[in-house]
Amino acid sequence: MKKIHPSEITPEHVYLSRRDFMKGAGAMALSSLVVAACGSGETPSPSTSPDATAVPTIGGSPQATPQPTSLVDEYGDPLNSYEDITSFNNFYEFTTNKTAVAELAKDFTTSPWMVEVGGLVNQPATLDLDDIQKRFPQEDRIYRLRCVEGWSMVIPWVGFPLASLLEEVEPLSDAKYVRFETLYDPDQMAGQRNSPYPWPYVEGLRLDEAMNGLTILATGIYGKGLPPQSGAPVRLVVPWKYGFKSIKSIVKIDLVAEEPTSTWMEISPNEYGFYANVNPDVDHPRWSQATEQRVRESGRRPTLLFNGYEEEVGNLYEGLDLRENY
Ligand SMILES: Nc1nc2c(c(=O)[nH]1)N[C@H]1C(S)=C(S)[C@@H](COP(=O)(O)O)O[C@H]1N2
Ligand SMILES: [Mo]
């Protein structure tokens, strides 16, 4: 199939009117079942856990004929339903059980919400969600999300380029990386009380990765605000990297000089590196990354270099050994 450039995937081409869009979403919720493959092992992976591996299918909806839909990504693959996207989640602050996140997170307070943007910048800013939505025009972006664990979805995000926000705070010349932090609130997030992981969740990008046009801060899915389990009210989405880079419920964004240590680097540095670029040729120490299970699809499909975004981001890594810099 001929690949259409992502820039050609505009709301005009792809989106029905918002009303029809949501009807389409409902129809797709009845599409065929998928089995989510999960590895298991000593060290937990960002999306794998013993209880999650015990859940082979998502939801319990009856198998029905998939509805024909014009909602596809640039490879022609259908979007996952709103139901799937919001009922099969990784958000370890609540639980490591993917199908239990939505229920455990349902009362998570996401308003008011402040995001502090600072570090090596000329114009530090503290923004609430209203500021963010008013100052940065919200766009629709259909992206693949590929979890390091071997499953993937196609998700229609609402959001805006992270670059627009970074330009406003004016990074200083010694700012080389961006560091992100999730809310720390063990009263609200049981996983922060009960689990051994180092909290708060931290992620990072090189500044040029952060400025790339594909990198967005997402505020919604399917034209609606993010529900808590999806990382409300604002989360990062970096579609060419494994899903764990796309940090949820962000409260802090800092421009820094040194490569930040992410939560998963801290937990298991040999398995989770700073770059975490999707790459079928670089296996996880405990499983192959050559193929993936698209949620609601039977069988596995080949994993694409940079998750199919090589044209847009390949130049960022010229001269970098992708095997060493995993
Ligand atoms: N704060 C935080 N962000 C997180 C995670 C997490 O546990 N906590 N999980 C990551 C992982 S492993 C994946 S695959 C994606 C999943 O996003 P989704 O649940 O919206 O599909 O979120 C990422 N962001
Ligand atoms: Mo993940």
mmCIF file of C-alpha atoms and ligand atoms in Angstrom:
data_model
loop_
_atom_site.group_PDB
_atom_site.id
_atom_site.type_symbol
_atom_site.label_atom_id
_atom_site.label_comp_id
_atom_site.label_asym_id
_atom_site.label_seq_id
_atom_site.Cartn_x
_atom_site.Cartn_y
_atom_site.Cartn_z
ATOM 1 C CA MET A 1 0.000 0.000 0.000
ATOM 2 C CA LYS A 2 1.290 3.427 -0.914
ATOM 3 C CA LYS A 3 2.095 5.472 2.132
ATOM 4 C CA ILE A 4 0.396 8.839 2.375
ATOM 5 C CA HIS A 5 2.487 11.468 4.095
ATOM 6 C CA PRO A 6 1.178 12.270 7.610
ATOM 7 C CA SER A 7 0.808 15.936 6.651
ATOM 8 C CA GLU A 8 -1.851 14.851 4.152
ATOM 9 C CA ILE A 9 -3.879 13.353 6.966
ATOM 10 C CA THR A 10 -5.870 16.430 7.784
ATOM 11 C CA PRO A 11 -9.194 16.685 9.510
ATOM 12 C CA GLU A 12 -10.738 17.567 6.117
ATOM 13 C CA HIS A 13 -9.574 14.328 4.602
ATOM 14 C CA VAL A 14 -10.119 12.002 7.435
ATOM 15 C CA TYR A 15 -12.507 13.305 9.968
ATOM 16 C CA LEU A 16 -16.219 13.120 9.648
ATOM 17 C CA SER A 17 -18.143 15.867 11.345
ATOM 18 C CA ARG A 18 -17.514 15.542 15.064
ATOM 19 C CA ARG A 19 -20.959 14.023 15.521
ATOM 20 C CA ASP A 20 -20.469 11.381 12.852
ATOM 21 C CA PHE A 21 -17.002 10.880 14.197
ATOM 22 C CA MET A 22 -18.283 9.843 17.581
ATOM 23 C CA LYS A 23 -20.910 7.626 15.944
ATOM 24 C CA GLY A 24 -18.065 5.994 14.059
ATOM 25 C CA ALA A 25 -16.265 5.519 17.339
ATOM 26 C CA GLY A 26 -19.270 3.769 18.801
ATOM 27 C CA ALA A 27 -19.538 1.496 15.814
ATOM 28 C CA MET A 28 -15.895 0.570 16.070
ATOM 29 C CA ALA A 29 -16.270 -0.379 19.696
ATOM 30 C CA LEU A 30 -18.014 -3.484 18.390
ATOM 31 C CA SER A 31 -15.247 -4.459 16.035
ATOM 32 C CA SER A 32 -13.400 -7.733 16.381
ATOM 33 C CA LEU A 33 -11.526 -8.735 19.483
ATOM 34 C CA VAL A 34 -7.812 -8.650 19.919
ATOM 35 C CA VAL A 35 -5.579 -10.568 22.196
ATOM 36 C CA ALA A 36 -3.010 -8.373 23.829
ATOM 37 C CA ALA A 37 0.280 -10.151 23.994
ATOM 38 C CA CYS A 38 2.290 -9.530 27.091
ATOM 39 C CA GLY A 39 5.711 -10.774 27.960
ATOM 40 C CA SER A 40 6.577 -11.614 31.498
ATOM 41 C CA GLY A 41 9.738 -11.822 33.493
ATOM 42 C CA GLU A 42 11.622 -10.752 36.549
ATOM 43 C CA THR A 43 11.739 -7.069 35.820
ATOM 44 C CA PRO A 44 8.443 -5.427 35.092
ATOM 45 C CA SER A 45 8.242 -3.640 31.780
ATOM 46 C CA PRO A 46 6.418 -0.392 31.181
ATOM 47 C CA SER A 47 3.110 -2.030 30.438
ATOM 48 C CA THR A 48 3.661 -5.575 31.511
ATOM 49 C CA SER A 49 2.743 -7.012 34.819
ATOM 50 C CA PRO A 50 1.743 -10.407 36.066
ATOM 51 C CA ASP A 51 -1.881 -9.386 36.462
ATOM 52 C CA ALA A 52 -1.963 -7.691 33.077
ATOM 53 C CA THR A 53 -0.575 -10.770 31.378
ATOM 54 C CA ALA A 54 -3.452 -12.749 32.829
ATOM 55 C CA VAL A 55 -5.899 -10.628 30.839
ATOM 56 C CA PRO A 56 -5.773 -11.946 27.306
ATOM 57 C CA THR A 57 -8.575 -9.945 25.759
ATOM 58 C CA ILE A 58 -9.851 -6.452 26.086
ATOM 59 C CA GLY A 59 -13.356 -5.867 27.309
ATOM 60 C CA GLY A 60 -16.072 -8.406 26.852
ATOM 61 C CA SER A 61 -17.971 -7.028 23.917
ATOM 62 C CA PRO A 62 -19.411 -9.584 21.543
ATOM 63 C CA GLN A 63 -17.544 -10.194 18.359
ATOM 64 C CA ALA A 64 -19.279 -8.366 15.549
ATOM 65 C CA THR A 65 -18.567 -7.496 11.956
ATOM 66 C CA PRO A 66 -16.135 -4.587 11.867
ATOM 67 C CA GLN A 67 -17.865 -1.466 10.611
ATOM 68 C CA PRO A 68 -16.519 0.043 7.417
ATOM 69 C CA THR A 69 -14.915 3.334 8.288
ATOM 70 C CA SER A 70 -12.988 6.100 6.588
ATOM 71 C CA LEU A 71 -11.054 6.757 9.776
ATOM 72 C CA VAL A 72 -7.585 5.474 9.105
ATOM 73 C CA ASP A 73 -3.945 6.375 9.604
ATOM 74 C CA GLU A 74 -1.643 7.161 6.690
ATOM 75 C CA TYR A 75 -1.087 3.433 6.081
ATOM 76 C CA GLY A 76 -4.814 2.891 5.706
ATOM 77 C CA ASP A 77 -5.190 1.155 9.063
ATOM 78 C CA PRO A 78 -8.353 1.838 11.080
ATOM 79 C CA LEU A 79 -8.359 3.818 14.293
ATOM 80 C CA ASN A 80 -8.890 1.961 17.526
ATOM 81 C CA SER A 81 -12.214 2.699 19.176
ATOM 82 C CA TYR A 82 -12.653 5.231 21.961
ATOM 83 C CA GLU A 83 -13.651 2.308 24.138
ATOM 84 C CA ASP A 84 -10.409 0.405 23.522
ATOM 85 C CA ILE A 85 -8.197 3.451 23.875
ATOM 86 C CA THR A 86 -9.721 4.316 27.236
ATOM 87 C CA SER A 87 -10.132 0.861 28.759
ATOM 88 C CA PHE A 88 -6.695 -0.675 28.159
ATOM 89 C CA ASN A 89 -4.105 1.609 29.710
ATOM 90 C CA ASN A 90 -0.720 1.814 31.332
ATOM 91 C CA PHE A 91 -0.687 4.216 34.232
ATOM 92 C CA TYR A 92 1.351 2.647 37.028
ATOM 93 C CA GLU A 93 0.499 5.475 39.417
ATOM 94 C CA PHE A 94 -2.890 3.777 39.729
ATOM 95 C CA THR A 95 -2.234 0.112 39.033
ATOM 96 C CA THR A 96 -0.204 -2.179 36.804
ATOM 97 C CA ASN A 97 -3.417 -3.871 35.679
ATOM 98 C CA LYS A 98 -4.230 -2.298 32.321
ATOM 99 C CA THR A 99 -7.939 -3.045 32.396
ATOM 100 C CA ALA A 100 -8.362 -1.704 35.948
ATOM 101 C CA VAL A 101 -6.828 1.743 35.403
ATOM 102 C CA ALA A 102 -9.987 3.444 34.141
ATOM 103 C CA GLU A 103 -12.040 2.509 37.205
ATOM 104 C CA LEU A 104 -9.289 3.319 39.719
ATOM 105 C CA ALA A 105 -8.559 6.668 38.071
ATOM 106 C CA LYS A 106 -12.126 7.805 37.551
ATOM 107 C CA ASP A 107 -12.152 10.307 40.427
ATOM 108 C CA PHE A 108 -8.690 11.706 39.735
ATOM 109 C CA THR A 109 -8.865 15.501 40.142
ATOM 110 C CA THR A 110 -7.590 17.132 36.971
ATOM 111 C CA SER A 111 -9.011 20.599 37.461
ATOM 112 C CA PRO A 112 -7.591 22.980 38.522
ATOM 113 C CA TRP A 113 -4.290 21.861 37.015
ATOM 114 C CA MET A 114 -1.044 23.785 36.735
ATOM 115 C CA VAL A 115 1.922 23.042 34.513
ATOM 116 C CA GLU A 116 5.183 24.691 35.510
ATOM 117 C CA VAL A 117 7.569 25.322 32.622
ATOM 118 C CA GLY A 118 11.058 26.396 33.624
ATOM 119 C CA GLY A 119 14.687 25.473 34.019
ATOM 120 C CA LEU A 120 17.079 26.943 31.445
ATOM 121 C CA VAL A 121 14.658 29.417 29.873
ATOM 122 C CA ASN A 122 14.272 33.183 29.581
ATOM 123 C CA GLN A 123 10.541 33.226 30.253
ATOM 124 C CA PRO A 124 9.456 30.626 32.794
ATOM 125 C CA ALA A 125 5.690 30.181 32.893
ATOM 126 C CA THR A 126 3.028 28.531 34.993
ATOM 127 C CA LEU A 127 0.034 27.658 32.866
ATOM 128 C CA ASP A 128 -3.332 26.234 33.753
ATOM 129 C CA LEU A 129 -5.254 24.111 31.302
ATOM 130 C CA ASP A 130 -7.371 27.044 30.145
ATOM 131 C CA ASP A 131 -4.242 29.064 29.324
ATOM 132 C CA ILE A 132 -2.851 26.140 27.399
ATOM 133 C CA GLN A 133 -5.981 25.567 25.352
ATOM 134 C CA LYS A 134 -6.422 29.273 24.608
ATOM 135 C CA ARG A 135 -2.816 30.003 23.733
ATOM 136 C CA PHE A 136 -2.105 27.002 21.579
ATOM 137 C CA PRO A 137 -4.549 26.117 18.799
ATOM 138 C CA GLN A 138 -5.629 22.515 19.262
ATOM 139 C CA GLU A 139 -5.166 20.162 16.319
ATOM 140 C CA ASP A 140 -6.256 16.632 15.485
ATOM 141 C CA ARG A 141 -3.420 14.112 15.018
ATOM 142 C CA ILE A 142 -3.842 10.455 14.171
ATOM 143 C CA TYR A 143 -0.812 8.560 15.504
ATOM 144 C CA ARG A 144 0.210 4.977 16.098
ATOM 145 C CA LEU A 145 1.144 4.185 19.712
ATOM 146 C CA ARG A 146 3.549 1.245 20.047
ATOM 147 C CA CYS A 147 4.127 -0.051 23.567
ATOM 148 C CA VAL A 148 7.594 -1.479 24.237
ATOM 149 C CA GLU A 149 5.768 -4.584 25.344
ATOM 150 C CA GLY A 150 4.539 -5.456 21.872
ATOM 151 C CA TRP A 151 1.014 -4.116 21.394
ATOM 152 C CA SER A 152 -0.108 -1.046 19.478
ATOM 153 C CA MET A 153 -3.105 1.144 18.704
ATOM 154 C CA VAL A 154 -4.043 3.924 16.299
ATOM 155 C CA ILE A 155 -5.247 6.934 18.266
ATOM 156 C CA PRO A 156 -6.811 10.230 17.157
ATOM 157 C CA TRP A 157 -5.327 12.740 19.572
ATOM 158 C CA VAL A 158 -6.232 16.356 20.111
ATOM 159 C CA GLY A 159 -3.239 18.480 21.028
ATOM 160 C CA PHE A 160 -0.617 20.960 19.916
ATOM 161 C CA PRO A 161 3.077 20.897 19.068
ATOM 162 C CA LEU A 162 5.304 20.947 22.130
ATOM 163 C CA ALA A 163 7.533 23.260 20.055
ATOM 164 C CA SER A 164 4.937 26.070 20.330
ATOM 165 C CA LEU A 165 5.132 25.958 24.111
ATOM 166 C CA LEU A 166 8.934 25.708 24.196
ATOM 167 C CA GLU A 167 9.299 28.673 21.848
ATOM 168 C CA GLU A 168 7.232 30.806 24.207
ATOM 169 C CA VAL A 169 9.482 30.159 27.198
ATOM 170 C CA GLU A 170 12.634 30.838 25.136
ATOM 171 C CA PRO A 171 15.157 28.089 25.897
ATOM 172 C CA LEU A 172 18.671 29.336 26.738
ATOM 173 C CA SER A 173 21.556 28.185 24.566
ATOM 174 C CA ASP A 174 22.779 25.662 27.144
ATOM 175 C CA ALA A 175 19.381 23.921 27.248
ATOM 176 C CA LYS A 176 19.916 20.589 25.466
ATOM 177 C CA TYR A 177 17.161 18.361 26.873
ATOM 178 C CA VAL A 178 13.603 18.581 28.153
ATOM 179 C CA ARG A 179 12.599 16.847 31.369
ATOM 180 C CA PHE A 180 8.963 16.024 32.179
ATOM 181 C CA GLU A 181 7.362 15.081 35.464
ATOM 182 C CA THR A 182 3.980 13.555 36.326
ATOM 183 C CA LEU A 183 1.969 14.627 39.366
ATOM 184 C CA TYR A 184 3.072 13.147 42.675
ATOM 185 C CA ASP A 185 -0.003 12.677 44.834
ATOM 186 C CA PRO A 186 -0.091 9.346 46.665
ATOM 187 C CA ASP A 187 -3.419 10.283 48.275
ATOM 188 C CA GLN A 188 -5.007 10.142 44.857
ATOM 189 C CA MET A 189 -2.777 7.592 43.173
ATOM 190 C CA ALA A 190 -2.702 4.317 45.065
ATOM 191 C CA GLY A 191 0.155 2.947 42.991
ATOM 192 C CA GLN A 192 2.405 5.686 44.336
ATOM 193 C CA ARG A 193 1.708 4.412 47.862
ATOM 194 C CA ASN A 194 1.753 0.678 47.218
ATOM 195 C CA SER A 195 4.386 0.032 44.601
ATOM 196 C CA PRO A 196 8.178 0.058 44.829
ATOM 197 C CA TYR A 197 8.736 2.293 41.813
ATOM 198 C CA PRO A 198 10.514 5.625 42.108
ATOM 199 C CA TRP A 199 7.922 8.388 41.900
ATOM 200 C CA PRO A 200 7.139 10.790 40.395
ATOM 201 C CA TYR A 201 7.297 9.370 36.876
ATOM 202 C CA VAL A 202 9.951 11.214 34.881
ATOM 203 C CA GLU A 203 10.673 11.274 31.164
ATOM 204 C CA GLY A 204 12.954 13.201 28.866
ATOM 205 C CA LEU A 205 13.678 14.133 25.268
ATOM 206 C CA ARG A 206 16.588 15.691 23.484
ATOM 207 C CA LEU A 207 15.690 19.296 22.623
ATOM 208 C CA ASP A 208 15.614 18.591 18.873
ATOM 209 C CA GLU A 209 13.274 15.639 19.462
ATOM 210 C CA ALA A 210 11.065 17.849 21.604
ATOM 211 C CA MET A 211 10.987 20.506 18.857
ATOM 212 C CA ASN A 212 10.130 18.023 16.095
ATOM 213 C CA GLY A 213 6.726 18.697 14.564
ATOM 214 C CA LEU A 214 5.409 15.232 15.425
ATOM 215 C CA THR A 215 5.899 15.749 19.169
ATOM 216 C CA ILE A 216 2.715 16.983 20.787
ATOM 217 C CA LEU A 217 1.188 17.685 24.126
ATOM 218 C CA ALA A 218 -2.196 15.994 23.958
ATOM 219 C CA THR A 219 -5.303 17.310 25.673
ATOM 220 C CA GLY A 220 -7.884 15.019 24.103
ATOM 221 C CA ILE A 221 -8.862 11.884 22.211
ATOM 222 C CA TYR A 222 -11.594 11.620 19.560
ATOM 223 C CA GLY A 223 -12.395 15.316 19.925
ATOM 224 C CA LYS A 224 -13.075 15.052 23.668
ATOM 225 C CA GLY A 225 -10.907 15.979 26.648
ATOM 226 C CA LEU A 226 -8.589 13.265 27.948
ATOM 227 C CA PRO A 227 -10.139 10.970 30.543
ATOM 228 C CA PRO A 228 -7.971 10.378 33.641
ATOM 229 C CA GLN A 229 -6.711 6.960 32.532
ATOM 230 C CA SER A 230 -5.325 8.491 29.341
ATOM 231 C CA GLY A 231 -3.209 11.039 31.200
ATOM 232 C CA ALA A 232 -5.585 13.928 31.854
ATOM 233 C CA PRO A 233 -5.446 16.774 31.549
ATOM 234 C CA VAL A 234 -2.255 16.976 29.488
ATOM 235 C CA ARG A 235 0.267 14.329 28.405
ATOM 236 C CA LEU A 236 3.139 13.979 26.011
ATOM 237 C CA VAL A 237 2.825 12.001 22.768
ATOM 238 C CA VAL A 238 6.019 11.047 20.894
ATOM 239 C CA PRO A 239 4.743 8.622 18.244
ATOM 240 C CA TRP A 240 8.078 7.227 16.988
ATOM 241 C CA LYS A 241 9.169 6.142 20.467
ATOM 242 C CA TYR A 242 7.910 3.358 22.705
ATOM 243 C CA GLY A 243 4.794 4.335 24.627
ATOM 244 C CA PHE A 244 6.515 4.763 27.973
ATOM 245 C CA LYS A 245 8.115 7.987 26.698
ATOM 246 C CA SER A 246 4.618 9.501 26.339
ATOM 247 C CA ILE A 247 4.368 10.632 29.956
ATOM 248 C CA LYS A 248 0.925 11.307 31.411
ATOM 249 C CA SER A 249 -0.624 13.981 33.651
ATOM 250 C CA ILE A 250 2.311 16.384 33.400
ATOM 251 C CA VAL A 251 2.873 19.047 36.071
ATOM 252 C CA LYS A 252 6.431 20.100 35.289
ATOM 253 C CA ILE A 253 8.486 20.703 32.152
ATOM 254 C CA ASP A 254 12.112 21.752 32.569
ATOM 255 C CA LEU A 255 14.752 22.677 30.039
ATOM 256 C CA VAL A 256 18.022 21.153 31.232
ATOM 257 C CA ALA A 257 21.655 20.778 30.161
ATOM 258 C CA GLU A 258 22.160 17.076 30.912
ATOM 259 C CA GLU A 259 20.315 13.977 29.708
ATOM 260 C CA PRO A 260 17.539 13.352 32.249
ATOM 261 C CA THR A 261 17.300 9.926 33.865
ATOM 262 C CA SER A 262 13.835 8.591 33.145
ATOM 263 C CA THR A 263 11.888 6.435 35.562
ATOM 264 C CA TRP A 264 12.347 3.346 33.384
ATOM 265 C CA MET A 265 16.084 3.922 32.996
ATOM 266 C CA GLU A 266 16.257 4.008 36.756
ATOM 267 C CA ILE A 267 14.223 0.808 37.197
ATOM 268 C CA SER A 268 16.028 -1.243 34.540
ATOM 269 C CA PRO A 269 18.774 0.575 32.611
ATOM 270 C CA ASN A 270 19.734 -2.443 30.500
ATOM 271 C CA GLU A 271 16.212 -2.774 29.179
ATOM 272 C CA TYR A 272 15.003 0.804 28.892
ATOM 273 C CA GLY A 273 17.299 3.414 27.459
ATOM 274 C CA PHE A 274 16.909 7.133 27.046
ATOM 275 C CA TYR A 275 16.078 7.004 23.331
ATOM 276 C CA ALA A 276 13.500 4.196 23.230
ATOM 277 C CA ASN A 277 12.983 4.627 19.497
ATOM 278 C CA VAL A 278 10.699 1.970 18.035
ATOM 279 C CA ASN A 279 13.040 -0.377 16.190
ATOM 280 C CA PRO A 280 12.243 -3.893 14.920
ATOM 281 C CA ASP A 281 15.967 -4.717 14.736
ATOM 282 C CA VAL A 282 16.823 -3.942 18.345
ATOM 283 C CA ASP A 283 15.229 -6.503 20.611
ATOM 284 C CA HIS A 284 14.307 -6.038 24.215
ATOM 285 C CA PRO A 285 16.631 -8.303 26.244
ATOM 286 C CA ARG A 286 13.635 -10.490 27.081
ATOM 287 C CA TRP A 287 11.631 -10.451 23.824
ATOM 288 C CA SER A 288 11.740 -9.641 20.140
ATOM 289 C CA GLN A 289 10.581 -6.252 18.882
ATOM 290 C CA ALA A 290 10.230 -7.443 15.276
ATOM 291 C CA THR A 291 6.431 -7.702 15.399
ATOM 292 C CA GLU A 292 3.520 -6.303 17.342
ATOM 293 C CA GLN A 293 -0.120 -7.012 18.144
ATOM 294 C CA ARG A 294 -2.421 -4.235 16.960
ATOM 295 C CA VAL A 295 -5.238 -4.070 19.480
ATOM 296 C CA ARG A 296 -8.450 -5.534 17.963
ATOM 297 C CA GLU A 297 -6.524 -7.203 15.161
ATOM 298 C CA SER A 298 -5.793 -10.894 14.914
ATOM 299 C CA GLY A 299 -2.245 -12.045 14.314
ATOM 300 C CA ARG A 300 0.898 -9.973 14.584
ATOM 301 C CA ARG A 301 2.186 -7.399 12.137
ATOM 302 C CA PRO A 302 5.741 -6.282 11.444
ATOM 303 C CA THR A 303 6.978 -3.420 13.574
ATOM 304 C CA LEU A 304 8.203 -0.454 11.543
ATOM 305 C CA LEU A 305 11.423 1.465 12.149
ATOM 306 C CA PHE A 306 10.581 4.600 14.126
ATOM 307 C CA ASN A 307 7.019 3.243 14.228
ATOM 308 C CA GLY A 308 6.564 4.240 10.570
ATOM 309 C CA TYR A 309 7.744 7.826 11.015
ATOM 310 C CA GLU A 310 11.239 7.398 9.590
ATOM 311 C CA GLU A 311 10.678 10.056 6.939
ATOM 312 C CA GLU A 312 9.873 12.624 9.599
ATOM 313 C CA VAL A 313 12.454 11.764 12.263
ATOM 314 C CA GLY A 314 15.180 9.587 10.708
ATOM 315 C CA ASN A 315 17.411 12.637 10.248
ATOM 316 C CA LEU A 316 17.485 13.224 14.012
ATOM 317 C CA TYR A 317 19.584 10.083 14.438
ATOM 318 C CA GLU A 318 22.071 10.285 11.575
ATOM 319 C CA GLY A 319 25.399 9.052 12.851
ATOM 320 C CA LEU A 320 23.916 7.655 16.048
ATOM 321 C CA ASP A 321 24.353 3.934 16.764
ATOM 322 C CA LEU A 322 20.741 2.893 17.346
ATOM 323 C CA ARG A 323 21.787 -0.357 18.955
ATOM 324 C CA GLU A 324 23.945 1.330 21.550
ATOM 325 C CA ASN A 325 21.514 4.181 22.023
ATOM 326 C CA TYR A 326 18.451 2.040 22.622
HETATM 327 N N1 LIG B 1 2.897 8.952 34.294
HETATM 328 C C1 LIG B 1 2.849 7.845 33.537
HETATM 329 N N2 LIG B 1 2.895 7.980 32.190
HETATM 330 C C2 LIG B 1 2.861 6.881 31.406
HETATM 331 C C3 LIG B 1 2.800 5.583 31.972
HETATM 332 C C4 LIG B 1 2.748 5.475 33.386
HETATM 333 O O1 LIG B 1 2.677 4.379 33.974
HETATM 334 N N3 LIG B 1 2.748 6.626 34.130
HETATM 335 N N4 LIG B 1 2.802 4.468 31.131
HETATM 336 C C5 LIG B 1 3.417 4.649 29.809
HETATM 337 C C6 LIG B 1 3.244 3.508 28.938
HETATM 338 S S1 LIG B 1 4.185 2.131 29.289
HETATM 339 C C7 LIG B 1 2.456 3.551 27.818
HETATM 340 S S2 LIG B 1 2.430 2.261 26.709
HETATM 341 C C8 LIG B 1 1.552 4.703 27.573
HETATM 342 C C9 LIG B 1 0.133 4.198 27.461
HETATM 343 O O2 LIG B 1 -0.752 5.233 27.127
HETATM 344 P P1 LIG B 1 -2.308 4.891 27.050
HETATM 345 O O3 LIG B 1 -2.705 4.226 28.321
HETATM 346 O O4 LIG B 1 -2.981 6.223 26.859
HETATM 347 O O5 LIG B 1 -2.484 3.997 25.856
HETATM 348 O O6 LIG B 1 1.616 5.682 28.610
HETATM 349 C C10 LIG B 1 2.909 5.927 29.125
HETATM 350 N N5 LIG B 1 2.868 7.039 30.045
HETATM 351 MO MO MO B 2 4.167 0.878 27.339
#
